[in-house]
Amino acid sequence: MPRNRNHVRTACLAAAAVFTTVCAAPGPAAARDLPDTYVVSRQPGVLPEGITIAPGGTMYVSSDGTGALYRGHIGDPALTTFPARGLEDRPSSLGVHTDRAGRVLSVGGATLTVHDGHGRLLATRTARSGPLGAPHLNDLVVTKDAVYVTDWANPVIHRAQLKGGIVGPLEPWLDIRSALPQFPAQYWLLNGIVANEDGTALLVASNGTEAVWRIGTADKEIDQLSLDEPSFGPDGMVLHGHTLYSVLNYGAPHGVYIAELDDDLRTGKVTHRITGERFDLPTTLARHGCRLYVVNSQLDQPPGRPPYTVSAIDDPTCDTP
């Protein structure tokens, strides 16, 4: 979920890949009575970035431009400001997720924050500086025993232990450079992160290497996810079973790319590419029911132009919610 995208385009040193646009047919179970577009905000400079949707349909969207969080419901086309306390000193919020207890976890700058459903601040955890300097936390995933966080500014994954519902200190967990020692450290540019259901494997997107990396949480073994694309460096991702939903906005037409992976999440094949004018520099997505909710960030032309929106599309792989 990068911020300075114009810089990234010249700095990543990766060749752009040519993709064929495939407009997928709507999923059979897609809901027809829900909005196609959600307005996050009409205030200038918001620049939405991250998104999550709780099981009950409550939607949270983060703001790269202001650091605020916004809340709505999939049945309502308009979101409002979520009264999250303690974000006054965080100018940017990127990744946002909810856990099984309904808490809202988000990252930005050097901090991971945890709020309850009313916006009360429950915890703030600060990441240490990495090998290249101050952290710039990008995205997070919550497993049954930990929160894992990517760092856009350092080739480092941070981890906070979860024990009895308590979020422990946010500590450096893995320096990913060992997977590709010859690659320049400053260009790893870690983005989205997802985990399988039992939390034994992570998939981490690297904008700089234009690849997705599989990491075992027990042994920290790092392997590149093998796909049928020569270049595949997503921004945000969602993993549902063996289906990986990714947003690409660099090195390929902007849009949603869907891959079916093997049982061990080591290999896969891209089955759908959904691109086109419906998206305005998409950064990430959420899945709920048989629909995908894609954030239109406008980060390529900050501060963008209100209204700032989320686009809803049918999940072409969907058989059951």
Short mmCIF file of N, CA and C in Angstrom, two decimals, residues 138-222:
data_model
loop_
_atom_site.label_atom_id
_atom_site.label_comp_id
_atom_site.label_asym_id
_atom_site.label_seq_id
_atom_site.Cartn_x
_atom_site.Cartn_y
_atom_site.Cartn_z
N ASN A 138 2.71 -0.68 6.93
CA ASN A 138 1.91 -0.66 5.72
C ASN A 138 0.64 -1.47 5.82
N ASP A 139 0.73 -2.74 6.22
CA ASP A 139 -0.45 -3.58 6.29
C ASP A 139 -0.27 -4.58 7.42
N LEU A 140 -1.36 -5.26 7.78
CA LEU A 140 -1.31 -6.21 8.89
C LEU A 140 -2.26 -7.35 8.64
N VAL A 141 -1.99 -8.47 9.33
CA VAL A 141 -2.90 -9.60 9.34
C VAL A 141 -2.96 -10.12 10.77
N VAL A 142 -4.15 -10.54 11.17
CA VAL A 142 -4.37 -11.04 12.53
C VAL A 142 -4.59 -12.54 12.45
N THR A 143 -3.75 -13.31 13.15
CA THR A 143 -3.93 -14.75 13.27
C THR A 143 -4.40 -15.06 14.68
N LYS A 144 -4.53 -16.34 15.00
CA LYS A 144 -5.03 -16.73 16.31
C LYS A 144 -4.06 -16.38 17.43
N ASP A 145 -2.78 -16.21 17.12
CA ASP A 145 -1.82 -15.96 18.19
C ASP A 145 -0.90 -14.77 17.95
N ALA A 146 -1.11 -14.01 16.88
CA ALA A 146 -0.19 -12.90 16.61
C ALA A 146 -0.80 -11.92 15.61
N VAL A 147 -0.21 -10.74 15.61
CA VAL A 147 -0.46 -9.74 14.57
C VAL A 147 0.85 -9.55 13.82
N TYR A 148 0.83 -9.74 12.50
CA TYR A 148 2.01 -9.54 11.67
C TYR A 148 1.82 -8.27 10.85
N VAL A 149 2.89 -7.46 10.75
CA VAL A 149 2.80 -6.15 10.11
C VAL A 149 3.95 -5.97 9.13
N THR A 150 3.64 -5.49 7.93
CA THR A 150 4.69 -5.19 6.96
C THR A 150 5.18 -3.76 7.13
N ASP A 151 6.42 -3.55 6.67
CA ASP A 151 7.08 -2.24 6.78
C ASP A 151 7.49 -1.82 5.37
N TRP A 152 6.89 -0.73 4.90
CA TRP A 152 7.17 -0.21 3.57
C TRP A 152 8.59 0.34 3.45
N ALA A 153 9.14 0.88 4.55
CA ALA A 153 10.43 1.55 4.52
C ALA A 153 11.59 0.61 4.79
N ASN A 154 11.32 -0.56 5.38
CA ASN A 154 12.36 -1.51 5.73
C ASN A 154 11.94 -2.91 5.26
N PRO A 155 12.90 -3.76 4.90
CA PRO A 155 12.56 -5.11 4.46
C PRO A 155 12.30 -6.02 5.67
N VAL A 156 11.39 -5.59 6.53
CA VAL A 156 11.17 -6.24 7.81
C VAL A 156 9.69 -6.49 8.04
N ILE A 157 9.39 -7.65 8.61
CA ILE A 157 8.04 -7.96 9.08
C ILE A 157 8.07 -7.91 10.59
N HIS A 158 7.15 -7.17 11.18
CA HIS A 158 7.04 -7.04 12.62
C HIS A 158 5.95 -7.98 13.14
N ARG A 159 6.06 -8.33 14.41
CA ARG A 159 5.09 -9.26 15.01
C ARG A 159 4.77 -8.82 16.43
N ALA A 160 3.47 -8.89 16.77
CA ALA A 160 3.01 -8.67 18.15
C ALA A 160 2.26 -9.92 18.58
N GLN A 161 2.66 -10.50 19.68
CA GLN A 161 1.99 -11.71 20.16
C GLN A 161 0.60 -11.39 20.67
N LEU A 162 -0.34 -12.31 20.42
CA LEU A 162 -1.68 -12.23 20.97
C LEU A 162 -1.83 -13.32 22.02
N LYS A 163 -2.13 -12.93 23.23
CA LYS A 163 -2.28 -13.91 24.30
C LYS A 163 -3.40 -13.44 25.22
N GLY A 164 -4.46 -14.23 25.31
CA GLY A 164 -5.60 -13.84 26.13
C GLY A 164 -6.24 -12.56 25.67
N GLY A 165 -6.15 -12.29 24.37
CA GLY A 165 -6.73 -11.06 23.83
C GLY A 165 -5.85 -9.84 23.97
N ILE A 166 -4.73 -9.99 24.64
CA ILE A 166 -3.80 -8.87 24.85
C ILE A 166 -2.79 -8.82 23.72
N VAL A 167 -2.60 -7.64 23.14
CA VAL A 167 -1.61 -7.45 22.08
C VAL A 167 -0.28 -7.09 22.72
N GLY A 168 0.73 -7.93 22.49
CA GLY A 168 2.04 -7.70 23.07
C GLY A 168 2.82 -6.63 22.34
N PRO A 169 4.08 -6.43 22.73
CA PRO A 169 4.93 -5.44 22.06
C PRO A 169 5.10 -5.79 20.58
N LEU A 170 5.24 -4.77 19.76
CA LEU A 170 5.46 -4.94 18.33
C LEU A 170 6.97 -5.00 18.10
N GLU A 171 7.45 -6.18 17.69
CA GLU A 171 8.88 -6.41 17.60
C GLU A 171 9.28 -6.87 16.20
N PRO A 172 10.52 -6.58 15.79
CA PRO A 172 10.99 -7.12 14.50
C PRO A 172 10.96 -8.64 14.55
N TRP A 173 10.38 -9.25 13.53
CA TRP A 173 10.24 -10.71 13.52
C TRP A 173 11.08 -11.36 12.42
N LEU A 174 11.15 -10.73 11.24
CA LEU A 174 11.88 -11.34 10.14
C LEU A 174 12.40 -10.27 9.19
N ASP A 175 13.69 -10.33 8.92
CA ASP A 175 14.30 -9.53 7.86
C ASP A 175 14.26 -10.39 6.60
N ILE A 176 13.50 -9.94 5.61
CA ILE A 176 13.21 -10.78 4.45
C ILE A 176 14.32 -10.76 3.40
N ARG A 177 15.36 -9.99 3.61
CA ARG A 177 16.40 -9.86 2.59
C ARG A 177 17.12 -11.16 2.29
N SER A 178 17.10 -12.10 3.22
CA SER A 178 17.79 -13.37 2.98
C SER A 178 17.20 -14.14 1.80
N ALA A 179 15.95 -13.84 1.43
CA ALA A 179 15.32 -14.54 0.30
C ALA A 179 15.91 -14.11 -1.03
N LEU A 180 16.46 -12.91 -1.09
CA LEU A 180 17.01 -12.37 -2.34
C LEU A 180 18.13 -11.40 -1.98
N PRO A 181 19.26 -11.92 -1.50
CA PRO A 181 20.31 -11.06 -0.93
C PRO A 181 20.85 -10.01 -1.89
N GLN A 182 20.82 -10.27 -3.18
CA GLN A 182 21.39 -9.33 -4.14
C GLN A 182 20.47 -8.15 -4.44
N PHE A 183 19.20 -8.23 -3.99
CA PHE A 183 18.25 -7.17 -4.30
C PHE A 183 18.46 -5.99 -3.35
N PRO A 184 18.44 -4.73 -3.85
CA PRO A 184 18.67 -3.57 -2.99
C PRO A 184 17.67 -3.50 -1.84
N ALA A 185 18.18 -3.32 -0.64
CA ALA A 185 17.33 -3.36 0.56
C ALA A 185 16.22 -2.32 0.52
N GLN A 186 16.52 -1.15 -0.03
CA GLN A 186 15.54 -0.05 0.00
C GLN A 186 14.39 -0.25 -0.97
N TYR A 187 14.46 -1.25 -1.85
CA TYR A 187 13.43 -1.44 -2.86
C TYR A 187 12.55 -2.66 -2.61
N TRP A 188 12.61 -3.25 -1.43
CA TRP A 188 11.70 -4.36 -1.16
C TRP A 188 10.26 -3.86 -1.11
N LEU A 189 10.01 -2.74 -0.45
CA LEU A 189 8.70 -2.08 -0.46
C LEU A 189 7.57 -3.06 -0.15
N LEU A 190 7.55 -3.52 1.10
CA LEU A 190 6.59 -4.53 1.50
C LEU A 190 5.19 -3.94 1.60
N ASN A 191 4.22 -4.64 1.05
CA ASN A 191 2.84 -4.16 0.97
C ASN A 191 1.90 -5.08 1.73
N GLY A 192 0.96 -5.68 1.00
CA GLY A 192 -0.07 -6.49 1.63
C GLY A 192 0.47 -7.74 2.29
N ILE A 193 -0.29 -8.23 3.28
CA ILE A 193 0.07 -9.46 3.98
C ILE A 193 -1.21 -10.19 4.35
N VAL A 194 -1.22 -11.51 4.12
CA VAL A 194 -2.36 -12.35 4.46
C VAL A 194 -1.83 -13.64 5.08
N ALA A 195 -2.71 -14.39 5.71
CA ALA A 195 -2.33 -15.65 6.35
C ALA A 195 -3.36 -16.72 6.02
N ASN A 196 -2.92 -17.98 6.02
CA ASN A 196 -3.89 -19.06 5.87
C ASN A 196 -4.70 -19.20 7.16
N GLU A 197 -5.72 -20.06 7.14
CA GLU A 197 -6.68 -20.10 8.24
C GLU A 197 -6.05 -20.47 9.57
N ASP A 198 -5.07 -21.38 9.56
CA ASP A 198 -4.47 -21.78 10.83
C ASP A 198 -3.24 -20.97 11.20
N GLY A 199 -2.90 -19.99 10.39
CA GLY A 199 -1.79 -19.09 10.73
C GLY A 199 -0.42 -19.69 10.57
N THR A 200 -0.29 -20.78 9.83
CA THR A 200 1.01 -21.41 9.67
C THR A 200 1.80 -20.84 8.49
N ALA A 201 1.13 -20.11 7.62
CA ALA A 201 1.81 -19.55 6.44
C ALA A 201 1.31 -18.14 6.18
N LEU A 202 2.25 -17.26 5.84
CA LEU A 202 1.94 -15.90 5.44
C LEU A 202 2.27 -15.73 3.96
N LEU A 203 1.52 -14.88 3.29
CA LEU A 203 1.88 -14.42 1.96
C LEU A 203 2.11 -12.92 2.06
N VAL A 204 3.27 -12.46 1.61
CA VAL A 204 3.65 -11.05 1.72
C VAL A 204 3.95 -10.51 0.34
N ALA A 205 3.31 -9.41 -0.01
CA ALA A 205 3.53 -8.78 -1.31
C ALA A 205 4.69 -7.80 -1.22
N SER A 206 5.54 -7.83 -2.23
CA SER A 206 6.66 -6.90 -2.33
C SER A 206 6.54 -6.15 -3.65
N ASN A 207 6.23 -4.86 -3.56
CA ASN A 207 6.10 -4.04 -4.76
C ASN A 207 7.42 -3.96 -5.51
N GLY A 208 8.52 -3.89 -4.75
CA GLY A 208 9.84 -3.73 -5.37
C GLY A 208 10.31 -4.95 -6.13
N THR A 209 10.18 -6.14 -5.55
CA THR A 209 10.59 -7.36 -6.24
C THR A 209 9.54 -7.85 -7.22
N GLU A 210 8.37 -7.22 -7.22
CA GLU A 210 7.23 -7.62 -8.04
C GLU A 210 6.94 -9.11 -7.86
N ALA A 211 6.82 -9.49 -6.60
CA ALA A 211 6.58 -10.89 -6.26
C ALA A 211 5.80 -10.98 -4.97
N VAL A 212 5.24 -12.17 -4.73
CA VAL A 212 4.62 -12.52 -3.46
C VAL A 212 5.48 -13.59 -2.82
N TRP A 213 5.73 -13.44 -1.52
CA TRP A 213 6.63 -14.34 -0.80
C TRP A 213 5.85 -15.12 0.26
N ARG A 214 6.06 -16.44 0.27
CA ARG A 214 5.44 -17.31 1.26
C ARG A 214 6.40 -17.51 2.42
N ILE A 215 5.90 -17.33 3.64
CA ILE A 215 6.74 -17.44 4.83
C ILE A 215 6.06 -18.39 5.82
N GLY A 216 6.78 -19.40 6.26
CA GLY A 216 6.27 -20.28 7.30
C GLY A 216 6.42 -19.61 8.65
N THR A 217 5.37 -19.55 9.43
CA THR A 217 5.45 -18.83 10.71
C THR A 217 6.22 -19.62 11.76
N ALA A 218 6.35 -20.93 11.61
CA ALA A 218 7.09 -21.73 12.58
C ALA A 218 8.58 -21.70 12.32
N ASP A 219 8.98 -21.88 11.04
CA ASP A 219 10.41 -21.97 10.72
C ASP A 219 10.96 -20.74 10.01
N LYS A 220 10.09 -19.78 9.68
CA LYS A 220 10.48 -18.55 8.97
C LYS A 220 11.10 -18.84 7.60
N GLU A 221 10.78 -19.97 7.03
CA GLU A 221 11.26 -20.30 5.69
C GLU A 221 10.58 -19.39 4.66
N ILE A 222 11.38 -18.83 3.76
CA ILE A 222 10.87 -17.87 2.77
C ILE A 222 11.01 -18.46 1.37
#
